Amino acid sequence: MPEPFRHLFQPLKLRHVTLKNRIVFGAHTANMSEAGLPGERHRAYYEERALGGAAMIVVEPVPVHRTAVLTRGNFKHSTDEIIPHFRKVTDAVHRHGTVICHQLYHVGQHGDFDNSYEPNWSPSGLPSFHDSDGSHAMREAEIEEIVAGFVEAARRARESGFDGVELFAAYHALIDQFWTPFSNRREDRWGGSLENRCRFSSEIMRRIRKMAGDDFIIGLAVNMEPSVKASLSMEQLQEIIAWHDDRALMDYVTCGTGSYFEFTGIIPNVFFADKLGVPYAEALKKVVKHARVQAESHIRTPENADYVIAAGQADMVSIVRGQIADPHLANKARDGRAGDIRPCLSCNQMCWGRRYRDYWISCLINPSAGREFEWGGDRFLPAHTPRKILVVGGGVAGLEAARVAAERGHQVTLIEASNRLGGQFHLAGLQPRRGQIGDFLDWYARQLEKLQVKVLLNTYFEPHDVEAFGADEVILATGSQPGGHGFQRFLPHFDKLPGVDRGNVWTAEEVMSRQARLGPRVIVLDEGANWKGGGTALHIAEAGHRVTVVTPAASVMMEMARTNADVQLRQRLRQLGAVLITEAAIREWHGDAADITVFGGKDMRIEADSLVLSTTNSADTALADALSATTVPYRMIGDAVAARTAVMAIYEGRKLAMNI
Ligand SMILES: Cc1cc2nc3c(=O)[nH]c(=O)nc-3n(C[C@H](O)[C@H](O)[C@H](O)COP(=O)(O)O)c2cc1C
Ligand code: SF4
């Protein structure tokens, strides 16, 4: 039998250590500090990925100075108080043979006063691209203060047991601001020539090496975003990396995508191609003689990663979200079980989506992420007493409950009224660019089969069937149904949309399940400002209809701004000629036209052949209501409790099954 992913599982020498394979859990702000210190949440999160086989982990960044604080979850800067707490993290990760480095950061002009209560410091006083606040052009002594801040942070990392540090220059952070002529307009020894622009980074690196000695990794995180003219070009970045490499200043360089000027590319969503950062890593590999090169950004799978290593495009690969979604990705790939890897959806809903709102991060499809310390990781304890469990409903709540219960040794039967698994999430997976959801549902089907869960499709149980089944536990995951009434939050005095019964009205669910017969001109009511409305509108527009989207939000798919996918979705809709009407509600439907109220503006009438409603569903409680009249006990999860997103459905499915 051929060895799985032969190239990916070759060891790699990196300065004084040897990585057991090429898979890195790259730096990301998990935002998990408690009162500024790494606690149990943080330790268990990283230990789970070490246990899962990652060769190296780069722990989320610590700010190097008071002006570098960026998030509420940041660790305390400039204090040795963090050292004993980080020691627990590094010891735990080392126990599994995993190398651990610490990212050190300062984002310069792009800081956040709300969290630092300090002005942003930068080379030349340019504004922040987060909020357009101006920044303070550093004096010489202030530059020295920041250099010293990096070195002190590296000392703390060393004393905490880290094997090295990764200096954050990516996305136009402070180091990059010195390199880039656009943001470095200085005429002193820190600006102008290449050597002067590299002085800041090289001083940091030289002084860290002097402080730490030979047995300490110095990594460098950079990025490439060709669409931003003000940023470094690939040739300029190559020149800078070669300059540092000639002087053997860093041991590895990793190249991300996107930038603070083009944020969506940093954590690529479903609109981006796989292996996004690989061409840039490959370009850097051509100019280095000393440093290892890491590829990152949307590498996603061991198949992609193995290809990158085999083709010599990079020496190692960072897979961040892939290992948030499945902490055991590396070991499963190594053991020939790649089909068991729970595949990240590139949805950004609970990883970046939570960091964006300054919470600690988690994962839509792996709710144990961030909860490893209390939920015992992405592994489950065997049940005390195996029980006979009936799960009613094959949406993601039911699938997760059935999977986890079976993994714990229960005897599980799952019944589903329709002819396929996935429920609402299956329909979401039919929206443009969302095919990864289909892969995830296939993963569930494989897992249930392996775990010998009895799956009965096209099966509808009446209360007496449930009673006759004789389960020890009945889990109702019966989901929700579209109301079809067109209720809108901003016209709450109407129980239903006036005129909704006049015909030519469909639900988003009917559109995605191909039951709707739409005319050429379609209005989509995107009440939730989310994927259901936005993705359905895109599906209709791509099928050639003339689409008008009406939403009460300030932008179409605004609720998904946390995922960055909203930007591309709107761009794509506009390219297809769709009209986007925001901060508006539909006052009345006439069967062939809609009266639209724009809040604070003029009302308008838009003629259309069809109206598609993307509104909040209603929980399907029919079976629960009927069972309540019997003696059969049951528990409910997911949309059957209240119509929400897949996030809560999977969370509730796992939580319940862990506790039976
Ligand atoms: C929640 C989150 C926070 C991130 N924060 C950082 C960060 O602090 N430093 C950094 O260099 N990259 C950060 N990244 C970017 C990742 O390192 C990586 O480049 C990105 O997630 C794309 O890789 P992936 O497709 O393997 O997830 C972050 C990513 C995520 C998902
Ligand atoms: S929340 Fe979505 S994008 Fe983030 S790790 Fe989980 S599946 Fe991947």
XYZ file of C-alpha atoms and ligand atoms in Angstrom:
699
model
C 0.000 0.000 0.000
C 1.473 3.440 -0.888
C 2.448 5.562 2.086
C -0.173 8.310 2.451
C 1.115 11.821 1.805
C 4.739 10.743 1.654
C 6.130 14.232 1.116
C 4.072 15.841 3.848
C 5.317 13.432 6.455
C 9.009 13.872 5.833
C 10.790 15.439 8.820
C 12.362 18.863 8.384
C 15.293 20.417 10.181
C 14.508 23.925 11.338
C 17.447 25.559 13.072
C 18.055 23.488 16.260
C 14.890 21.365 16.056
C 13.460 18.765 13.698
C 9.815 19.026 12.716
C 8.202 15.587 12.564
C 6.232 16.546 9.455
C 5.535 19.658 7.383
C 2.186 20.656 8.889
C 2.130 23.841 10.951
C -0.772 25.272 12.925
C -0.002 28.848 11.883
C -0.436 32.021 13.897
C -3.931 33.321 14.480
C -5.470 35.493 17.137
C -7.551 32.956 19.026
C -8.246 35.825 21.418
C -8.238 33.472 24.381
C -6.493 35.319 27.151
C -8.207 35.543 30.508
C -7.413 38.856 32.197
C -4.460 39.126 29.825
C -3.016 35.717 30.659
C -3.124 32.377 28.852
C -5.341 30.070 30.881
C -6.816 26.602 30.522
C -8.890 27.476 27.437
C -5.736 28.550 25.675
C -3.615 25.598 26.823
C -6.179 22.970 25.886
C -6.876 24.560 22.473
C -3.236 24.286 21.441
C -2.579 20.968 23.148
C -5.426 19.372 21.200
C -3.729 20.336 17.884
C -0.370 19.062 19.183
C -2.048 15.798 20.163
C -3.559 15.761 16.672
C -0.144 15.682 15.063
C 0.792 19.250 14.021
C 4.590 19.450 13.759
C 4.765 23.091 14.813
C 2.372 25.539 16.422
C 2.747 29.297 16.250
C 0.837 30.694 19.196
C -1.291 33.761 18.760
C 0.541 37.084 18.898
C 1.536 38.996 21.974
C 1.730 42.792 21.592
C 5.291 44.043 22.049
C 4.420 47.467 23.430
C 1.539 49.430 24.921
C 0.840 50.936 21.469
C 0.555 47.445 19.955
C -2.526 46.230 21.841
C -5.175 45.300 19.284
C -7.823 43.025 20.782
C -9.644 42.498 24.054
C -8.241 38.973 24.195
C -4.598 40.052 23.747
C -2.056 38.920 26.302
C -0.472 41.447 28.637
C 2.443 43.216 27.035
C 5.726 44.308 28.637
C 5.434 42.145 31.762
C 7.093 38.947 32.957
C 3.832 38.024 34.662
C 2.888 36.019 31.540
C 5.917 33.712 31.727
C 4.738 31.007 34.189
C 1.346 30.895 32.463
C 2.857 30.410 28.998
C 5.163 27.767 30.460
C 2.070 25.592 31.009
C 1.154 25.974 27.326
C 4.639 25.202 25.991
C 5.079 22.209 28.329
C 1.731 20.779 27.236
C 2.545 21.164 23.535
C 6.089 19.801 23.906
C 4.710 16.659 25.561
C 3.365 15.671 22.122
C 6.637 16.251 20.256
C 5.407 19.498 18.720
C 7.582 22.574 18.274
C 6.065 25.803 19.544
C 6.852 29.405 18.607
C 5.251 32.664 19.618
C 4.170 35.397 17.207
C 5.199 38.925 18.261
C 3.276 41.843 16.813
C 2.863 45.533 16.379
C 0.455 46.718 13.684
C 1.764 50.294 13.716
C -0.613 52.740 12.078
C -3.459 50.185 11.973
C -3.943 49.893 15.749
C -7.122 50.173 17.763
C -7.468 52.960 20.300
C -10.580 51.293 21.763
C -8.371 48.502 23.102
C -4.960 50.166 23.552
C -6.032 53.658 24.664
C -2.811 54.765 22.977
C -2.220 56.601 19.724
C -1.059 54.376 16.861
C 2.690 54.673 16.199
C 4.061 54.412 12.674
C 7.042 55.380 10.521
C 5.414 58.414 8.873
C 2.087 59.184 10.541
C -0.267 57.720 7.916
C -3.873 56.823 8.850
C -5.198 53.462 9.928
C -7.077 51.433 7.350
C -9.287 50.005 10.106
C -10.894 53.283 11.136
C -9.033 56.141 9.367
C -7.562 57.479 12.648
C -4.285 59.265 12.072
C -1.061 57.887 13.573
C 1.980 59.318 15.290
C 5.233 59.437 13.275
C 7.792 57.928 15.633
C 10.826 59.814 16.861
C 14.166 58.010 16.867
C 13.915 57.208 20.586
C 10.443 55.777 20.086
C 11.701 53.483 17.320
C 14.398 52.271 19.709
C 11.686 51.698 22.328
C 9.742 49.441 19.944
C 12.849 47.521 18.880
C 13.570 46.919 22.566
C 9.920 45.875 23.014
C 10.326 43.123 20.375
C 13.548 41.895 21.998
C 12.009 41.853 25.479
C 8.968 39.968 24.180
C 11.314 37.424 22.577
C 13.171 37.045 25.887
C 9.874 36.349 27.618
C 8.994 33.809 24.931
C 12.309 32.061 25.469
C 11.858 32.017 29.242
C 8.331 30.666 28.739
C 9.745 27.645 26.914
C 8.949 28.638 23.325
C 11.341 27.252 20.706
C 11.332 30.546 18.880
C 9.370 33.574 17.771
C 7.650 34.663 14.585
C 7.939 38.371 13.824
C 4.736 39.682 12.341
C 5.408 41.808 9.285
C 2.340 40.653 7.370
C -0.628 42.591 5.997
C 1.214 45.946 6.367
C 2.083 45.619 10.054
C 4.707 47.933 11.535
C 7.730 46.069 10.150
C 6.160 46.120 6.681
C 5.311 49.807 7.124
C 9.065 50.451 7.420
C 9.804 48.334 4.320
C 7.096 49.896 2.125
C 7.970 53.245 0.470
C 4.280 54.275 0.570
C 4.207 54.241 4.379
C 7.872 54.984 5.083
C 8.551 58.552 3.977
C 11.368 59.140 6.432
C 14.554 60.855 5.444
C 16.643 59.677 8.405
C 18.491 56.363 8.775
C 15.166 54.458 9.032
C 13.873 55.444 5.580
C 14.922 55.868 1.944
C 17.370 53.203 0.773
C 16.625 49.466 1.003
C 19.173 49.152 3.782
C 17.567 51.979 5.748
C 14.040 50.566 5.292
C 15.278 47.164 6.482
C 17.072 48.633 9.490
C 14.063 48.274 11.813
C 13.484 44.575 11.034
C 17.159 43.673 10.937
C 17.884 45.441 14.234
C 15.079 43.463 15.867
C 16.368 40.194 14.446
C 20.042 40.806 15.277
C 19.273 41.817 18.823
C 16.942 38.839 19.358
C 19.643 36.491 18.098
C 22.193 38.112 20.417
C 19.829 37.840 23.380
C 18.606 34.297 22.648
C 21.693 32.581 21.262
C 21.800 29.967 18.519
C 19.119 27.588 19.778
C 16.146 29.787 19.064
C 14.034 30.003 15.910
C 13.382 33.402 14.354
C 10.541 33.285 11.844
C 9.127 36.093 9.742
C 5.486 36.435 8.642
C 4.971 38.469 5.462
C 2.183 38.766 2.917
C 1.549 39.478 -0.738
C -1.496 41.248 -2.150
C -0.875 42.192 -5.784
C -4.185 44.074 -6.107
C -3.002 46.834 -3.725
C -0.771 49.245 -5.620
C 0.518 50.962 -2.461
C 1.875 47.666 -1.110
C 5.183 46.024 -1.961
C 5.279 44.281 -5.326
C 6.411 40.654 -5.476
C 9.781 41.799 -6.789
C 10.191 44.277 -3.916
C 9.225 41.628 -1.363
C 11.661 39.177 -2.936
C 14.404 41.799 -2.697
C 13.654 42.426 0.990
C 13.499 38.738 1.889
C 16.719 38.046 -0.041
C 18.373 40.945 1.811
C 17.503 39.393 5.181
C 18.334 35.893 3.983
C 21.776 36.938 2.733
C 22.472 37.966 6.301
C 20.930 34.740 7.677
C 18.651 36.800 9.899
C 15.626 34.490 9.904
C 15.146 30.741 9.937
C 11.864 30.670 8.088
C 9.533 32.985 6.240
C 5.804 32.451 5.800
C 3.724 34.324 3.236
C 0.039 35.108 3.751
C -2.464 36.687 1.358
C -4.609 39.831 1.519
C -3.677 42.845 3.615
C -5.217 45.498 5.832
C -5.932 47.348 2.561
C -7.756 44.292 1.168
C -8.914 42.451 4.246
C -11.052 39.789 2.592
C -7.988 38.029 1.201
C -6.394 37.457 4.614
C -8.722 34.643 5.628
C -10.011 33.450 2.263
C -13.704 32.648 2.173
C -15.622 30.511 -0.302
C -15.125 32.986 -3.126
C -11.344 32.336 -3.157
C -9.388 29.544 -4.812
C -7.500 26.868 -2.890
C -3.761 27.228 -2.198
C -4.021 31.001 -2.480
C -0.637 31.841 -0.959
C 1.336 29.082 -2.667
C 2.573 31.072 -5.714
C 3.989 33.694 -3.349
C 5.768 31.123 -1.197
C 7.161 29.633 -4.380
C 8.423 33.051 -5.491
C 10.145 33.571 -2.120
C 11.665 30.105 -2.204
C 13.465 31.130 -5.389
C 15.359 33.903 -3.592
C 16.362 32.289 -0.293
C 19.411 30.135 0.374
C 19.185 29.887 4.138
C 15.603 30.223 5.355
C 12.841 27.628 5.141
C 9.735 28.819 3.340
C 6.197 28.162 4.515
C 3.127 28.373 2.279
C -0.171 29.405 3.833
C -3.713 30.539 3.061
C -6.477 28.194 1.923
C -4.300 25.115 1.676
C -7.114 23.333 3.490
C -6.399 19.653 2.841
C -3.525 17.173 3.183
C -3.869 16.503 -0.539
C -3.136 20.167 -1.327
C -0.393 20.305 1.289
C 1.356 17.185 0.021
C 1.272 18.568 -3.515
C 2.904 21.833 -2.376
C 5.748 19.971 -0.667
C 6.148 17.416 -3.457
C 6.332 20.152 -6.096
C 8.986 21.963 -4.073
C 6.830 25.094 -3.821
C 7.478 25.383 -0.071
C 9.211 23.495 2.747
C 6.277 23.530 5.129
C 2.597 24.478 5.077
C 0.382 26.271 7.541
C -3.166 24.982 7.789
C -5.058 27.132 10.271
C -8.796 26.727 9.786
C -8.402 23.115 8.644
C -6.983 22.309 12.078
C -9.483 24.464 13.950
C -12.207 22.398 12.260
C -10.382 19.113 12.828
C -7.564 19.236 15.387
C -6.524 15.715 14.391
C -6.070 16.503 10.689
C -2.365 15.641 10.678
C -2.629 12.267 12.388
C -5.666 11.241 10.342
C -3.744 12.076 7.142
C -0.685 10.187 8.405
C -2.742 7.128 9.313
C -4.460 6.871 5.931
C -7.739 8.204 7.322
C -7.978 11.433 5.297
C -11.640 10.660 4.635
C -12.288 11.057 8.377
C -11.017 14.642 8.449
C -13.908 16.970 9.226
C -13.555 19.418 6.327
C -13.442 23.144 7.089
C -16.132 25.049 5.188
C -14.114 28.277 4.599
C -17.214 29.918 6.100
C -15.343 32.107 8.645
C -18.521 32.202 10.729
C -17.129 31.169 14.103
C -13.359 31.549 13.741
C -12.795 34.937 12.163
C -16.478 35.694 12.757
C -15.914 35.602 16.520
C -12.493 37.274 16.467
C -14.098 40.071 14.393
C -16.490 40.678 17.275
C -13.606 40.337 19.775
C -14.711 37.025 21.360
C -12.491 33.939 21.683
C -12.730 31.889 18.537
C -14.585 28.640 17.882
C -15.793 26.731 14.829
C -19.154 26.198 13.177
C -18.562 22.507 12.538
C -16.402 21.799 15.593
C -18.022 23.456 18.616
C -15.361 21.921 20.881
C -12.891 24.476 19.462
C -12.123 26.860 22.325
C -13.981 24.571 24.747
C -11.449 21.721 24.800
C -10.689 22.362 28.452
C -14.290 21.769 29.517
C -15.507 19.414 26.767
C -12.421 17.186 26.756
C -11.228 18.053 23.273
C -12.570 16.744 20.005
C -12.836 13.295 21.587
C -15.622 11.780 23.627
C -15.735 9.627 26.721
C -17.480 6.267 26.334
C -20.981 6.241 27.792
C -21.417 4.607 31.219
C -24.353 2.596 29.978
C -24.917 2.137 26.238
C -28.493 3.099 25.446
C -30.917 2.787 22.553
C -31.288 6.234 21.043
C -33.739 7.484 18.448
C -32.856 10.709 16.649
C -35.706 12.218 14.653
C -34.466 14.518 11.891
C -31.380 14.338 9.674
C -30.399 18.015 9.585
C -27.067 18.975 11.113
C -28.417 18.982 14.692
C -29.617 15.394 14.346
C -26.524 14.299 12.425
C -24.173 15.646 15.086
C -26.201 14.193 17.943
C -26.311 10.787 16.229
C -22.592 10.837 15.417
C -21.425 11.776 18.910
C -23.855 9.426 20.642
C -22.692 6.532 18.445
C -19.039 7.433 18.993
C -19.707 7.130 22.717
C -21.031 3.603 22.261
C -24.775 4.162 22.148
C -26.939 2.240 19.721
C -28.369 4.943 17.457
C -31.131 5.070 14.871
C -31.667 8.269 12.901
C -34.851 8.785 10.911
C -35.320 11.435 8.267
C -38.591 12.263 6.541
C -37.035 13.357 3.242
C -34.888 11.332 0.885
C -31.556 12.875 1.943
C -29.529 14.022 4.919
C -28.621 17.628 5.703
C -31.944 19.476 6.031
C -31.651 23.240 5.550
C -27.859 22.980 5.379
C -28.158 20.784 2.297
C -30.032 23.654 0.593
C -27.358 26.129 1.743
C -24.783 23.886 0.089
C -26.582 24.301 -3.246
C -25.978 28.065 -3.204
C -23.168 29.353 -5.433
C -19.608 28.657 -4.105
C -20.926 26.740 -1.094
C -20.234 23.228 -2.342
C -17.924 22.563 0.628
C -21.097 22.147 2.683
C -21.928 19.140 0.499
C -18.490 17.657 1.282
C -19.198 18.141 4.975
C -22.550 16.359 4.719
C -20.829 13.512 2.855
C -18.393 13.330 5.784
C -21.355 12.900 8.153
C -22.762 10.118 5.983
C -19.385 8.320 6.050
C -19.036 8.743 9.802
C -22.544 7.452 10.519
C -21.919 4.437 8.342
C -18.624 3.664 10.103
C -20.272 4.066 13.477
C -23.098 1.755 12.400
C -25.809 4.312 12.976
C -28.994 2.988 11.410
C -30.161 5.718 9.016
C -33.734 5.484 7.743
C -34.562 7.973 4.973
C -38.122 8.662 3.741
C -39.302 7.744 7.208
C -41.898 9.722 9.127
C -42.764 8.717 12.662
C -46.119 9.453 14.235
C -46.139 9.619 18.056
C -47.282 5.994 18.287
C -44.310 4.949 16.075
C -41.962 6.703 18.475
C -43.634 5.017 21.396
C -43.489 1.610 19.711
C -39.805 2.067 18.857
C -39.014 1.841 22.545
C -35.915 4.043 22.678
C -34.230 4.870 25.980
C -33.708 8.398 24.676
C -35.626 10.291 22.010
C -33.917 13.311 20.470
C -36.116 15.555 18.382
C -34.205 17.468 15.724
C -37.194 18.121 13.509
C -35.903 21.484 12.300
C -37.939 24.423 11.099
C -40.181 25.395 8.241
C -40.294 28.603 6.230
C -43.298 30.629 7.340
C -44.081 31.988 3.882
C -45.831 34.920 5.545
C -43.204 37.569 4.889
C -43.142 38.956 8.427
C -40.593 41.781 8.643
C -38.898 43.034 11.809
C -39.232 46.647 10.757
C -42.945 46.435 10.005
C -43.859 44.438 13.124
C -47.483 45.602 13.101
C -48.086 43.354 10.044
C -48.271 39.658 11.016
C -47.801 38.932 7.375
C -46.762 40.911 4.348
C -49.879 42.594 2.870
C -50.650 40.910 -0.469
C -48.523 37.837 0.225
C -51.485 35.662 -0.877
C -51.733 37.313 -4.306
C -49.460 34.723 -5.930
C -46.006 34.544 -7.490
C -44.489 34.360 -3.999
C -41.890 31.703 -3.138
C -39.653 30.972 -0.203
C -35.864 30.819 -0.442
C -36.168 27.122 0.432
C -38.500 26.527 -2.533
C -36.026 28.300 -4.809
C -33.016 26.306 -3.601
C -34.899 23.006 -3.776
C -35.930 23.895 -7.343
C -39.645 23.917 -6.626
C -40.106 27.588 -7.506
C -41.067 28.751 -10.999
C -39.593 32.218 -11.215
C -40.306 34.867 -13.842
C -37.602 37.020 -15.421
C -37.804 39.831 -12.823
C -37.405 38.730 -9.219
C -37.451 40.622 -5.923
C -35.665 38.895 -3.054
C -36.603 40.018 0.437
C -33.350 39.496 2.407
C -34.895 40.031 5.830
C -32.041 38.377 7.754
C -29.240 40.068 5.772
C -27.543 36.663 5.752
C -26.467 33.807 3.490
C -30.031 32.553 3.034
C -31.139 35.760 1.317
C -27.832 36.796 -0.220
C -26.862 33.350 -1.477
C -30.338 32.703 -2.883
C -30.277 36.080 -4.669
C -26.917 35.179 -6.190
C -28.227 31.778 -7.256
C -31.180 33.456 -8.995
C -29.019 36.165 -10.592
C -26.533 33.591 -11.880
C -29.446 31.726 -13.469
C -30.057 34.854 -15.584
C -32.973 36.541 -13.769
C -33.049 40.303 -13.164
C -32.776 40.546 -9.387
C -33.656 43.300 -6.938
C -32.668 42.617 -3.329
C -34.529 44.461 -0.567
C -33.074 44.331 2.938
C -33.719 46.215 6.180
C -29.952 46.159 6.878
C -27.450 48.811 5.816
C -26.006 46.337 3.305
C -27.042 43.067 1.729
C -25.711 40.159 3.832
C -24.616 42.580 6.552
C -25.005 39.886 9.225
C -22.237 38.008 7.446
C -19.810 40.963 7.450
C -18.011 39.020 10.156
C -17.094 36.397 7.530
C -15.837 38.839 4.874
C -17.873 36.923 2.289
C -20.477 39.689 2.088
C -18.127 41.981 0.156
C -17.596 39.552 -2.705
C -21.227 38.504 -2.706
C -22.371 42.092 -3.245
C -19.717 42.683 -5.896
C -20.826 39.576 -7.760
C -24.485 40.588 -7.516
C -23.679 44.040 -8.920
C -21.641 42.495 -11.752
C -24.750 40.491 -12.633
C -26.809 43.689 -12.763
C -28.695 43.153 -9.498
C -30.185 46.224 -7.796
C -29.547 46.360 -4.025
C -32.052 48.376 -1.981
C -30.915 48.718 1.622
C -32.554 50.019 4.815
C -35.913 49.173 3.306
C -38.960 46.964 3.770
C -41.710 45.730 1.449
C -44.985 47.394 2.403
C -47.228 45.502 -0.027
C -47.027 42.862 -2.755
C -49.435 43.229 -5.709
C -48.718 39.944 -7.493
C -46.737 41.790 -10.159
C -45.108 44.640 -8.233
C -43.942 45.565 -4.738
C -44.349 48.806 -2.808
C -41.096 49.438 -1.017
C -40.493 51.758 1.921
C -36.975 53.094 2.235
C -36.526 54.169 5.861
C -36.581 57.962 6.032
C -36.716 58.190 2.220
C -39.235 58.036 -0.597
C -41.485 55.025 -1.174
C -41.190 53.320 -4.538
C -42.984 50.699 -6.605
C -40.943 48.021 -8.380
C -42.517 45.747 -10.967
C -41.559 42.106 -10.736
C -42.794 38.684 -11.808
C -41.846 36.905 -8.609
C -41.171 37.639 -4.960
C -38.806 35.434 -2.963
C -39.025 35.545 0.815
C -35.941 34.956 2.915
C -37.412 35.450 6.368
C -37.076 33.759 9.745
C -38.402 30.206 9.834
C -40.767 28.737 12.418
C -39.723 25.836 14.636
C -41.322 22.529 13.593
C -42.754 21.287 16.876
C -45.562 19.078 15.542
C -44.034 15.824 16.812
C -42.931 17.381 20.106
C -46.425 18.767 20.680
C -47.992 15.385 19.994
C -45.483 13.517 22.157
C -46.191 15.874 25.011
C -49.587 14.223 25.259
C -47.925 10.821 25.760
C -45.592 9.428 28.406
C -42.608 9.324 26.026
C -39.858 11.639 27.262
C -37.871 13.511 24.619
C -35.269 16.239 24.275
C -35.093 18.851 21.558
C -32.164 20.424 19.732
C -31.520 22.824 16.856
C -34.179 24.642 14.863
C -36.916 22.554 16.464
C -36.250 24.618 19.607
C -35.945 27.944 17.775
C -35.077 28.647 14.148
C -31.439 29.755 13.991
C -28.273 28.974 12.054
C -26.300 25.737 11.675
C -23.916 26.996 14.375
C -26.419 26.459 17.170
C -27.754 23.233 15.663
C -24.353 21.532 15.678
C -23.452 22.969 19.073
C -26.662 21.667 20.643
C -26.365 18.284 18.911
C -22.874 17.749 20.275
C -23.591 19.071 23.735
C -26.646 16.896 24.221
C -25.001 13.720 22.918
C -21.967 14.275 25.154
C -24.232 14.206 28.167
C -26.317 11.088 27.569
C -9.438 33.976 13.614
C -8.185 34.234 12.835
C -7.262 35.146 13.332
C -6.060 35.361 12.651
N -5.096 36.157 13.210
C -3.847 36.173 12.680
C -2.765 36.767 13.387
O -2.937 37.280 14.494
N -1.541 36.739 12.822
C -1.320 36.162 11.583
O -0.177 36.174 11.108
N -2.332 35.604 10.896
C -3.571 35.558 11.420
N -4.588 34.905 10.761
C -4.353 34.399 9.396
C -3.907 32.940 9.382
O -2.587 32.789 9.837
C -3.978 32.364 7.960
O -3.132 33.070 7.122
C -5.394 32.408 7.380
O -6.312 31.871 8.297
C -5.486 31.633 6.083
O -5.034 30.314 6.267
P -6.039 29.047 6.389
O -6.796 28.997 5.110
O -5.131 27.888 6.602
O -6.936 29.305 7.541
C -5.805 34.701 11.410
C -6.751 33.781 10.926
C -7.926 33.545 11.619
C -8.900 32.537 11.081
S -15.816 28.379 11.462
Fe -15.928 27.778 9.302
S -14.070 28.620 8.359
Fe -13.765 28.701 10.569
S -12.646 26.827 10.985
Fe -14.809 26.370 11.296
S -15.560 25.576 9.340
Fe -13.575 26.538 8.967
